[in-house]
mmCIF file with all atom_site columns, C-alpha atoms in Angstrom:
data_model
loop_
_atom_site.group_PDB
_atom_site.id
_atom_site.type_symbol
_atom_site.label_atom_id
_atom_site.label_alt_id
_atom_site.label_comp_id
_atom_site.label_asym_id
_atom_site.label_entity_id
_atom_site.label_seq_id
_atom_site.pdbx_PDB_ins_code
_atom_site.Cartn_x
_atom_site.Cartn_y
_atom_site.Cartn_z
_atom_site.occupancy
_atom_site.B_iso_or_equiv
_atom_site.pdbx_formal_charge
_atom_site.auth_seq_id
_atom_site.auth_comp_id
_atom_site.auth_asym_id
_atom_site.auth_atom_id
_atom_site.pdbx_PDB_model_num
ATOM 1   C CA . UNK S 1 1   ? 0.000   0.000   0.000   1.00 62.00 ? 1   UNK S CA 1
ATOM 2   C CA . UNK S 1 2   ? 1.403   3.353   -1.010  1.00 70.00 ? 2   UNK S CA 1
ATOM 3   C CA . UNK S 1 3   ? 2.358   5.459   2.023   1.00 72.00 ? 3   UNK S CA 1
ATOM 4   C CA . UNK S 1 4   ? 0.825   8.544   0.400   1.00 72.00 ? 4   UNK S CA 1
ATOM 5   C CA . UNK S 1 5   ? -2.660  7.028   0.818   1.00 79.00 ? 5   UNK S CA 1
ATOM 6   C CA . UNK S 1 6   ? -2.416  7.551   4.568   1.00 77.00 ? 6   UNK S CA 1
ATOM 7   C CA . UNK S 1 7   ? -1.905  11.311  4.183   1.00 81.00 ? 7   UNK S CA 1
ATOM 8   C CA . UNK S 1 8   ? -4.937  12.431  2.210   1.00 88.00 ? 8   UNK S CA 1
ATOM 9   C CA . UNK S 1 9   ? -6.412  15.883  2.743   1.00 92.00 ? 9   UNK S CA 1
ATOM 10  C CA . UNK S 1 10  ? -10.196 15.590  2.714   1.00 94.00 ? 10  UNK S CA 1
ATOM 11  C CA . UNK S 1 11  ? -10.684 19.377  2.707   1.00 95.00 ? 11  UNK S CA 1
ATOM 12  C CA . UNK S 1 12  ? -8.797  19.710  -0.592  1.00 95.00 ? 12  UNK S CA 1
ATOM 13  C CA . UNK S 1 13  ? -11.000 17.015  -2.138  1.00 94.00 ? 13  UNK S CA 1
ATOM 14  C CA . UNK S 1 14  ? -14.162 18.582  -0.736  1.00 96.00 ? 14  UNK S CA 1
ATOM 15  C CA . UNK S 1 15  ? -13.177 21.912  -2.279  1.00 95.00 ? 15  UNK S CA 1
ATOM 16  C CA . UNK S 1 16  ? -12.346 20.303  -5.642  1.00 94.00 ? 16  UNK S CA 1
ATOM 17  C CA . UNK S 1 17  ? -15.715 18.535  -5.684  1.00 95.00 ? 17  UNK S CA 1
ATOM 18  C CA . UNK S 1 18  ? -17.639 21.617  -4.605  1.00 95.00 ? 18  UNK S CA 1
ATOM 19  C CA . UNK S 1 19  ? -19.359 19.802  -1.731  1.00 96.00 ? 19  UNK S CA 1
ATOM 20  C CA . UNK S 1 20  ? -20.573 22.204  0.958   1.00 93.00 ? 20  UNK S CA 1
ATOM 21  C CA . UNK S 1 21  ? -22.652 20.004  3.239   1.00 93.00 ? 21  UNK S CA 1
ATOM 22  C CA . UNK S 1 22  ? -22.114 17.335  5.878   1.00 93.00 ? 22  UNK S CA 1
ATOM 23  C CA . UNK S 1 23  ? -23.538 14.433  3.857   1.00 96.00 ? 23  UNK S CA 1
ATOM 24  C CA . UNK S 1 24  ? -21.631 11.170  3.746   1.00 97.00 ? 24  UNK S CA 1
ATOM 25  C CA . UNK S 1 25  ? -19.535 10.842  0.607   1.00 98.00 ? 25  UNK S CA 1
ATOM 26  C CA . UNK S 1 26  ? -19.596 7.802   -1.678  1.00 98.00 ? 26  UNK S CA 1
ATOM 27  C CA . UNK S 1 27  ? -16.628 7.138   -3.942  1.00 97.00 ? 27  UNK S CA 1
ATOM 28  C CA . UNK S 1 28  ? -17.564 5.133   -7.042  1.00 97.00 ? 28  UNK S CA 1
ATOM 29  C CA . UNK S 1 29  ? -14.485 3.843   -8.812  1.00 94.00 ? 29  UNK S CA 1
ATOM 30  C CA . UNK S 1 30  ? -14.164 1.153   -11.453 1.00 82.00 ? 30  UNK S CA 1
ATOM 31  C CA . UNK S 1 31  ? -10.430 1.078   -12.057 1.00 65.00 ? 31  UNK S CA 1
ATOM 32  C CA . UNK S 1 32  ? -8.322  3.179   -14.402 1.00 56.00 ? 32  UNK S CA 1
ATOM 33  C CA . UNK S 1 33  ? -10.559 2.449   -17.389 1.00 55.00 ? 33  UNK S CA 1
ATOM 34  C CA . UNK S 1 34  ? -13.802 2.831   -15.486 1.00 59.00 ? 34  UNK S CA 1
ATOM 35  C CA . UNK S 1 35  ? -16.532 0.202   -15.475 1.00 85.00 ? 35  UNK S CA 1
ATOM 36  C CA . UNK S 1 36  ? -19.266 0.695   -18.050 1.00 90.00 ? 36  UNK S CA 1
ATOM 37  C CA . UNK S 1 37  ? -21.908 -1.422  -16.294 1.00 92.00 ? 37  UNK S CA 1
ATOM 38  C CA . UNK S 1 38  ? -21.374 0.376   -12.981 1.00 95.00 ? 38  UNK S CA 1
ATOM 39  C CA . UNK S 1 39  ? -21.171 3.799   -14.642 1.00 95.00 ? 39  UNK S CA 1
ATOM 40  C CA . UNK S 1 40  ? -24.462 3.335   -16.489 1.00 95.00 ? 40  UNK S CA 1
ATOM 41  C CA . UNK S 1 41  ? -26.294 2.371   -13.287 1.00 96.00 ? 41  UNK S CA 1
ATOM 42  C CA . UNK S 1 42  ? -24.762 5.216   -11.297 1.00 97.00 ? 42  UNK S CA 1
ATOM 43  C CA . UNK S 1 43  ? -25.691 7.739   -14.013 1.00 97.00 ? 43  UNK S CA 1
ATOM 44  C CA . UNK S 1 44  ? -29.321 6.597   -13.705 1.00 97.00 ? 44  UNK S CA 1
ATOM 45  C CA . UNK S 1 45  ? -29.523 6.584   -9.899  1.00 98.00 ? 45  UNK S CA 1
ATOM 46  C CA . UNK S 1 46  ? -27.393 9.694   -9.291  1.00 97.00 ? 46  UNK S CA 1
ATOM 47  C CA . UNK S 1 47  ? -30.446 11.976  -8.857  1.00 97.00 ? 47  UNK S CA 1
ATOM 48  C CA . UNK S 1 48  ? -31.717 9.660   -6.100  1.00 97.00 ? 48  UNK S CA 1
ATOM 49  C CA . UNK S 1 49  ? -28.300 9.074   -4.499  1.00 97.00 ? 49  UNK S CA 1
ATOM 50  C CA . UNK S 1 50  ? -27.474 12.773  -4.269  1.00 97.00 ? 50  UNK S CA 1
ATOM 51  C CA . UNK S 1 51  ? -30.537 13.449  -2.139  1.00 96.00 ? 51  UNK S CA 1
ATOM 52  C CA . UNK S 1 52  ? -28.685 11.909  0.831   1.00 95.00 ? 52  UNK S CA 1
ATOM 53  C CA . UNK S 1 53  ? -25.060 11.532  -0.239  1.00 98.00 ? 53  UNK S CA 1
ATOM 54  C CA . UNK S 1 54  ? -22.257 13.345  -1.968  1.00 98.00 ? 54  UNK S CA 1
ATOM 55  C CA . UNK S 1 55  ? -21.002 11.213  -4.856  1.00 98.00 ? 55  UNK S CA 1
ATOM 56  C CA . UNK S 1 56  ? -17.510 11.195  -6.349  1.00 97.00 ? 56  UNK S CA 1
ATOM 57  C CA . UNK S 1 57  ? -17.814 9.189   -9.555  1.00 96.00 ? 57  UNK S CA 1
ATOM 58  C CA . UNK S 1 58  ? -14.562 8.176   -11.255 1.00 95.00 ? 58  UNK S CA 1
ATOM 59  C CA . UNK S 1 59  ? -15.822 7.163   -14.697 1.00 94.00 ? 59  UNK S CA 1
ATOM 60  C CA . UNK S 1 60  ? -12.579 6.331   -16.552 1.00 91.00 ? 60  UNK S CA 1
ATOM 61  C CA . UNK S 1 61  ? -11.042 7.889   -19.628 1.00 89.00 ? 61  UNK S CA 1
ATOM 62  C CA . UNK S 1 62  ? -13.585 9.011   -22.223 1.00 90.00 ? 62  UNK S CA 1
ATOM 63  C CA . UNK S 1 63  ? -16.611 8.020   -20.124 1.00 92.00 ? 63  UNK S CA 1
ATOM 64  C CA . UNK S 1 64  ? -17.887 11.374  -18.830 1.00 93.00 ? 64  UNK S CA 1
ATOM 65  C CA . UNK S 1 65  ? -21.636 11.907  -19.004 1.00 95.00 ? 65  UNK S CA 1
ATOM 66  C CA . UNK S 1 66  ? -21.678 15.583  -19.960 1.00 94.00 ? 66  UNK S CA 1
ATOM 67  C CA . UNK S 1 67  ? -25.479 15.751  -19.689 1.00 94.00 ? 67  UNK S CA 1
ATOM 68  C CA . UNK S 1 68  ? -25.471 14.839  -16.016 1.00 95.00 ? 68  UNK S CA 1
ATOM 69  C CA . UNK S 1 69  ? -25.055 17.933  -13.865 1.00 93.00 ? 69  UNK S CA 1
ATOM 70  C CA . UNK S 1 70  ? -26.266 17.539  -10.292 1.00 96.00 ? 70  UNK S CA 1
ATOM 71  C CA . UNK S 1 71  ? -25.642 19.176  -6.958  1.00 96.00 ? 71  UNK S CA 1
ATOM 72  C CA . UNK S 1 72  ? -23.607 16.868  -4.671  1.00 97.00 ? 72  UNK S CA 1
ATOM 73  C CA . UNK S 1 73  ? -22.314 14.901  -7.684  1.00 98.00 ? 73  UNK S CA 1
ATOM 74  C CA . UNK S 1 74  ? -18.761 15.153  -8.991  1.00 97.00 ? 74  UNK S CA 1
ATOM 75  C CA . UNK S 1 75  ? -17.694 13.122  -11.969 1.00 95.00 ? 75  UNK S CA 1
ATOM 76  C CA . UNK S 1 76  ? -14.161 12.852  -13.248 1.00 93.00 ? 76  UNK S CA 1
ATOM 77  C CA . UNK S 1 77  ? -12.269 10.580  -15.635 1.00 91.00 ? 77  UNK S CA 1
ATOM 78  C CA . UNK S 1 78  ? -9.267  9.952   -13.405 1.00 88.00 ? 78  UNK S CA 1
ATOM 79  C CA . UNK S 1 79  ? -8.154  11.179  -9.987  1.00 83.00 ? 79  UNK S CA 1
ATOM 80  C CA . UNK S 1 80  ? -4.769  12.677  -9.352  1.00 85.00 ? 80  UNK S CA 1
ATOM 81  C CA . UNK S 1 81  ? -4.053  13.139  -5.634  1.00 87.00 ? 81  UNK S CA 1
ATOM 82  C CA . UNK S 1 82  ? -6.307  10.127  -5.123  1.00 89.00 ? 82  UNK S CA 1
ATOM 83  C CA . UNK S 1 83  ? -5.385  10.045  -1.431  1.00 93.00 ? 83  UNK S CA 1
ATOM 84  C CA . UNK S 1 84  ? -7.405  13.245  -0.887  1.00 94.00 ? 84  UNK S CA 1
ATOM 85  C CA . UNK S 1 85  ? -10.544 11.689  -2.375  1.00 95.00 ? 85  UNK S CA 1
ATOM 86  C CA . UNK S 1 86  ? -10.023 8.484   -0.402  1.00 94.00 ? 86  UNK S CA 1
ATOM 87  C CA . UNK S 1 87  ? -9.784  10.597  2.762   1.00 96.00 ? 87  UNK S CA 1
ATOM 88  C CA . UNK S 1 88  ? -13.077 12.348  1.940   1.00 97.00 ? 88  UNK S CA 1
ATOM 89  C CA . UNK S 1 89  ? -14.936 9.112   1.172   1.00 97.00 ? 89  UNK S CA 1
ATOM 90  C CA . UNK S 1 90  ? -17.102 7.439   3.788   1.00 98.00 ? 90  UNK S CA 1
ATOM 91  C CA . UNK S 1 91  ? -18.268 4.576   1.548   1.00 98.00 ? 91  UNK S CA 1
ATOM 92  C CA . UNK S 1 92  ? -16.763 3.018   -1.572  1.00 98.00 ? 92  UNK S CA 1
ATOM 93  C CA . UNK S 1 93  ? -18.345 1.277   -4.552  1.00 98.00 ? 93  UNK S CA 1
ATOM 94  C CA . UNK S 1 94  ? -15.626 -0.526  -6.481  1.00 97.00 ? 94  UNK S CA 1
ATOM 95  C CA . UNK S 1 95  ? -14.552 -3.465  -8.567  1.00 95.00 ? 95  UNK S CA 1
ATOM 96  C CA . UNK S 1 96  ? -12.749 -6.110  -6.513  1.00 94.00 ? 96  UNK S CA 1
ATOM 97  C CA . UNK S 1 97  ? -9.144  -5.975  -7.696  1.00 91.00 ? 97  UNK S CA 1
ATOM 98  C CA . UNK S 1 98  ? -6.782  -6.972  -4.900  1.00 90.00 ? 98  UNK S CA 1
ATOM 99  C CA . UNK S 1 99  ? -4.785  -3.725  -4.854  1.00 89.00 ? 99  UNK S CA 1
ATOM 100 C CA . UNK S 1 100 ? -7.838  -1.491  -4.563  1.00 91.00 ? 100 UNK S CA 1
ATOM 101 C CA . UNK S 1 101 ? -9.704  -3.518  -1.967  1.00 94.00 ? 101 UNK S CA 1
ATOM 102 C CA . UNK S 1 102 ? -6.662  -3.852  0.261   1.00 92.00 ? 102 UNK S CA 1
ATOM 103 C CA . UNK S 1 103 ? -6.119  -0.084  0.055   1.00 92.00 ? 103 UNK S CA 1
ATOM 104 C CA . UNK S 1 104 ? -9.720  0.468   1.148   1.00 94.00 ? 104 UNK S CA 1
ATOM 105 C CA . UNK S 1 105 ? -9.285  -2.103  3.916   1.00 94.00 ? 105 UNK S CA 1
ATOM 106 C CA . UNK S 1 106 ? -6.260  -0.404  5.508   1.00 92.00 ? 106 UNK S CA 1
ATOM 107 C CA . UNK S 1 107 ? -8.017  2.956   5.120   1.00 93.00 ? 107 UNK S CA 1
ATOM 108 C CA . UNK S 1 108 ? -11.019 1.488   6.998   1.00 94.00 ? 108 UNK S CA 1
ATOM 109 C CA . UNK S 1 109 ? -13.523 2.214   4.210   1.00 96.00 ? 109 UNK S CA 1
ATOM 110 C CA . UNK S 1 110 ? -16.765 0.215   4.084   1.00 98.00 ? 110 UNK S CA 1
ATOM 111 C CA . UNK S 1 111 ? -17.081 -1.021  0.520   1.00 98.00 ? 111 UNK S CA 1
ATOM 112 C CA . UNK S 1 112 ? -19.604 -2.424  -1.887  1.00 98.00 ? 112 UNK S CA 1
ATOM 113 C CA . UNK S 1 113 ? -17.724 -4.681  -4.279  1.00 97.00 ? 113 UNK S CA 1
ATOM 114 C CA . UNK S 1 114 ? -18.982 -5.390  -7.787  1.00 96.00 ? 114 UNK S CA 1
ATOM 115 C CA . UNK S 1 115 ? -16.432 -7.877  -9.132  1.00 94.00 ? 115 UNK S CA 1
ATOM 116 C CA . UNK S 1 116 ? -15.725 -8.348  -12.814 1.00 89.00 ? 116 UNK S CA 1
ATOM 117 C CA . UNK S 1 117 ? -17.814 -11.299 -13.992 1.00 84.00 ? 117 UNK S CA 1
ATOM 118 C CA . UNK S 1 118 ? -16.063 -14.594 -14.716 1.00 76.00 ? 118 UNK S CA 1
ATOM 119 C CA . UNK S 1 119 ? -16.496 -14.201 -18.485 1.00 68.00 ? 119 UNK S CA 1
ATOM 120 C CA . UNK S 1 120 ? -14.523 -10.924 -18.344 1.00 64.00 ? 120 UNK S CA 1
ATOM 121 C CA . UNK S 1 121 ? -11.770 -12.108 -15.993 1.00 64.00 ? 121 UNK S CA 1
ATOM 122 C CA . UNK S 1 122 ? -10.017 -15.090 -14.447 1.00 72.00 ? 122 UNK S CA 1
ATOM 123 C CA . UNK S 1 123 ? -12.600 -15.061 -11.663 1.00 71.00 ? 123 UNK S CA 1
ATOM 124 C CA . UNK S 1 124 ? -10.123 -13.649 -9.153  1.00 88.00 ? 124 UNK S CA 1
ATOM 125 C CA . UNK S 1 125 ? -12.266 -10.595 -8.423  1.00 93.00 ? 125 UNK S CA 1
ATOM 126 C CA . UNK S 1 126 ? -15.225 -12.818 -7.535  1.00 94.00 ? 126 UNK S CA 1
ATOM 127 C CA . UNK S 1 127 ? -13.008 -14.753 -5.113  1.00 94.00 ? 127 UNK S CA 1
ATOM 128 C CA . UNK S 1 128 ? -11.635 -11.501 -3.647  1.00 95.00 ? 128 UNK S CA 1
ATOM 129 C CA . UNK S 1 129 ? -15.146 -10.153 -3.119  1.00 96.00 ? 129 UNK S CA 1
ATOM 130 C CA . UNK S 1 130 ? -16.396 -13.403 -1.558  1.00 96.00 ? 130 UNK S CA 1
ATOM 131 C CA . UNK S 1 131 ? -13.420 -13.453 0.806   1.00 96.00 ? 131 UNK S CA 1
ATOM 132 C CA . UNK S 1 132 ? -13.993 -9.854  1.920   1.00 97.00 ? 132 UNK S CA 1
ATOM 133 C CA . UNK S 1 133 ? -17.729 -10.530 2.377   1.00 97.00 ? 133 UNK S CA 1
ATOM 134 C CA . UNK S 1 134 ? -16.990 -13.645 4.482   1.00 97.00 ? 134 UNK S CA 1
ATOM 135 C CA . UNK S 1 135 ? -14.681 -11.603 6.730   1.00 96.00 ? 135 UNK S CA 1
ATOM 136 C CA . UNK S 1 136 ? -17.273 -8.841  7.096   1.00 97.00 ? 136 UNK S CA 1
ATOM 137 C CA . UNK S 1 137 ? -15.106 -6.255  5.297   1.00 97.00 ? 137 UNK S CA 1
ATOM 138 C CA . UNK S 1 138 ? -17.538 -5.553  2.442   1.00 97.00 ? 138 UNK S CA 1
ATOM 139 C CA . UNK S 1 139 ? -20.939 -6.011  0.880   1.00 98.00 ? 139 UNK S CA 1
ATOM 140 C CA . UNK S 1 140 ? -21.028 -7.673  -2.547  1.00 98.00 ? 140 UNK S CA 1
ATOM 141 C CA . UNK S 1 141 ? -23.243 -7.227  -5.597  1.00 97.00 ? 141 UNK S CA 1
ATOM 142 C CA . UNK S 1 142 ? -22.523 -9.528  -8.530  1.00 95.00 ? 142 UNK S CA 1
ATOM 143 C CA . UNK S 1 143 ? -22.605 -7.797  -11.904 1.00 93.00 ? 143 UNK S CA 1
ATOM 144 C CA . UNK S 1 144 ? -25.240 -10.218 -13.225 1.00 93.00 ? 144 UNK S CA 1
ATOM 145 C CA . UNK S 1 145 ? -27.544 -8.882  -10.480 1.00 96.00 ? 145 UNK S CA 1
ATOM 146 C CA . UNK S 1 146 ? -26.610 -5.249  -11.093 1.00 96.00 ? 146 UNK S CA 1
ATOM 147 C CA . UNK S 1 147 ? -29.433 -2.894  -11.993 1.00 97.00 ? 147 UNK S CA 1
ATOM 148 C CA . UNK S 1 148 ? -30.655 0.466   -10.704 1.00 97.00 ? 148 UNK S CA 1
ATOM 149 C CA . UNK S 1 149 ? -32.769 -1.011  -7.897  1.00 97.00 ? 149 UNK S CA 1
ATOM 150 C CA . UNK S 1 150 ? -30.165 -3.544  -6.733  1.00 98.00 ? 150 UNK S CA 1
ATOM 151 C CA . UNK S 1 151 ? -27.437 -0.904  -6.688  1.00 98.00 ? 151 UNK S CA 1
ATOM 152 C CA . UNK S 1 152 ? -29.532 1.546   -4.655  1.00 97.00 ? 152 UNK S CA 1
ATOM 153 C CA . UNK S 1 153 ? -30.546 -1.228  -2.258  1.00 98.00 ? 153 UNK S CA 1
ATOM 154 C CA . UNK S 1 154 ? -26.928 -2.416  -1.882  1.00 98.00 ? 154 UNK S CA 1
ATOM 155 C CA . UNK S 1 155 ? -25.626 1.115   -1.241  1.00 98.00 ? 155 UNK S CA 1
ATOM 156 C CA . UNK S 1 156 ? -28.290 1.671   1.404   1.00 97.00 ? 156 UNK S CA 1
ATOM 157 C CA . UNK S 1 157 ? -27.399 -1.681  3.011   1.00 97.00 ? 157 UNK S CA 1
ATOM 158 C CA . UNK S 1 158 ? -23.719 -0.694  2.982   1.00 98.00 ? 158 UNK S CA 1
ATOM 159 C CA . UNK S 1 159 ? -24.576 2.588   4.673   1.00 98.00 ? 159 UNK S CA 1
ATOM 160 C CA . UNK S 1 160 ? -26.657 0.779   7.327   1.00 98.00 ? 160 UNK S CA 1
ATOM 161 C CA . UNK S 1 161 ? -23.861 -1.719  8.001   1.00 97.00 ? 161 UNK S CA 1
ATOM 162 C CA . UNK S 1 162 ? -20.976 0.766   7.730   1.00 97.00 ? 162 UNK S CA 1
ATOM 163 C CA . UNK S 1 163 ? -20.135 0.866   11.442  1.00 97.00 ? 163 UNK S CA 1
ATOM 164 C CA . UNK S 1 164 ? -20.122 -2.929  11.738  1.00 96.00 ? 164 UNK S CA 1
ATOM 165 C CA . UNK S 1 165 ? -17.912 -3.224  8.647   1.00 96.00 ? 165 UNK S CA 1
ATOM 166 C CA . UNK S 1 166 ? -15.517 -0.606  10.042  1.00 96.00 ? 166 UNK S CA 1
ATOM 167 C CA . UNK S 1 167 ? -15.294 -2.614  13.292  1.00 95.00 ? 167 UNK S CA 1
ATOM 168 C CA . UNK S 1 168 ? -14.436 -5.790  11.335  1.00 94.00 ? 168 UNK S CA 1
ATOM 169 C CA . UNK S 1 169 ? -11.802 -3.892  9.330   1.00 93.00 ? 169 UNK S CA 1
ATOM 170 C CA . UNK S 1 170 ? -10.338 -2.102  12.370  1.00 89.00 ? 170 UNK S CA 1
ATOM 171 C CA . UNK S 1 171 ? -7.424  -4.463  13.032  1.00 89.00 ? 171 UNK S CA 1
ATOM 172 C CA . UNK S 1 172 ? -6.072  -3.642  9.560   1.00 84.00 ? 172 UNK S CA 1
ATOM 173 C CA . UNK S 1 173 ? -6.546  0.122   9.776   1.00 82.00 ? 173 UNK S CA 1
ATOM 174 C CA . UNK S 1 174 ? -3.335  1.983   9.025   1.00 75.00 ? 174 UNK S CA 1
ATOM 175 C CA . UNK S 1 175 ? -1.341  -1.225  8.477   1.00 68.00 ? 175 UNK S CA 1
ATOM 176 C CA . UNK S 1 176 ? 1.123   -1.175  5.646   1.00 66.00 ? 176 UNK S CA 1
ATOM 177 C CA . UNK S 1 177 ? 2.518   -4.591  4.732   1.00 61.00 ? 177 UNK S CA 1
ATOM 178 C CA . UNK S 1 178 ? 5.711   -3.143  3.241   1.00 63.00 ? 178 UNK S CA 1
ATOM 179 C CA . UNK S 1 179 ? 7.617   -3.436  6.528   1.00 63.00 ? 179 UNK S CA 1
ATOM 180 C CA . UNK S 1 180 ? 6.519   -7.060  6.979   1.00 60.00 ? 180 UNK S CA 1
ATOM 181 C CA . UNK S 1 181 ? 7.585   -7.986  3.434   1.00 64.00 ? 181 UNK S CA 1
ATOM 182 C CA . UNK S 1 182 ? 10.932  -6.256  3.914   1.00 64.00 ? 182 UNK S CA 1
ATOM 183 C CA . UNK S 1 183 ? 11.474  -8.111  7.210   1.00 66.00 ? 183 UNK S CA 1
ATOM 184 C CA . UNK S 1 184 ? 10.852  -11.493 5.527   1.00 68.00 ? 184 UNK S CA 1
ATOM 185 C CA . UNK S 1 185 ? 13.294  -10.627 2.738   1.00 77.00 ? 185 UNK S CA 1
ATOM 186 C CA . UNK S 1 186 ? 15.987  -9.425  5.138   1.00 76.00 ? 186 UNK S CA 1
ATOM 187 C CA . UNK S 1 187 ? 15.524  -12.470 7.398   1.00 75.00 ? 187 UNK S CA 1
ATOM 188 C CA . UNK S 1 188 ? 16.020  -14.764 4.404   1.00 75.00 ? 188 UNK S CA 1
ATOM 189 C CA . UNK S 1 189 ? 19.053  -12.833 3.192   1.00 79.00 ? 189 UNK S CA 1
ATOM 190 C CA . UNK S 1 190 ? 20.642  -13.141 6.665   1.00 77.00 ? 190 UNK S CA 1
ATOM 191 C CA . UNK S 1 191 ? 20.079  -16.921 6.627   1.00 74.00 ? 191 UNK S CA 1
ATOM 192 C CA . UNK S 1 192 ? 22.071  -17.298 3.394   1.00 69.00 ? 192 UNK S CA 1
#
């Protein structure tokens, strides 16, 4: 996990997004290229979501919906200074790649995982999501069940269970495995 992720400035992100309320903030992120299925659903439910939440929607390169202009909704192709937006986020909707979900875990972010379906991947994201669900770190919505109603319902469930999820994640909060990996390497070098 990159050290910079632990030093985000939520006020800078709040200013960039133009949020001026105390609503919880949802970060929707589908990876560097975005996630078309997730984007399309979020575009449709954004008017409903923004009644109660601020939404940061990272759509991926070339995927902006220029017709969607809402208060409490900020859409962007790609985030630089991503640590600031992570710091501002209370809830995360994401694919289930191992790097991303472990970053959210150590940052103590309740997450709704929508893994890439098996036909579009090796199936590793489905396994990652199932593992995090079993440990109580995340809620999961399979893409084949993804529609406007299921996404709204899953986000509301995530919000209801956020404190419990944060408690389950707590032992990993702020932990960076780099020191542990380095220790294993150095211990093995000393043995040789």
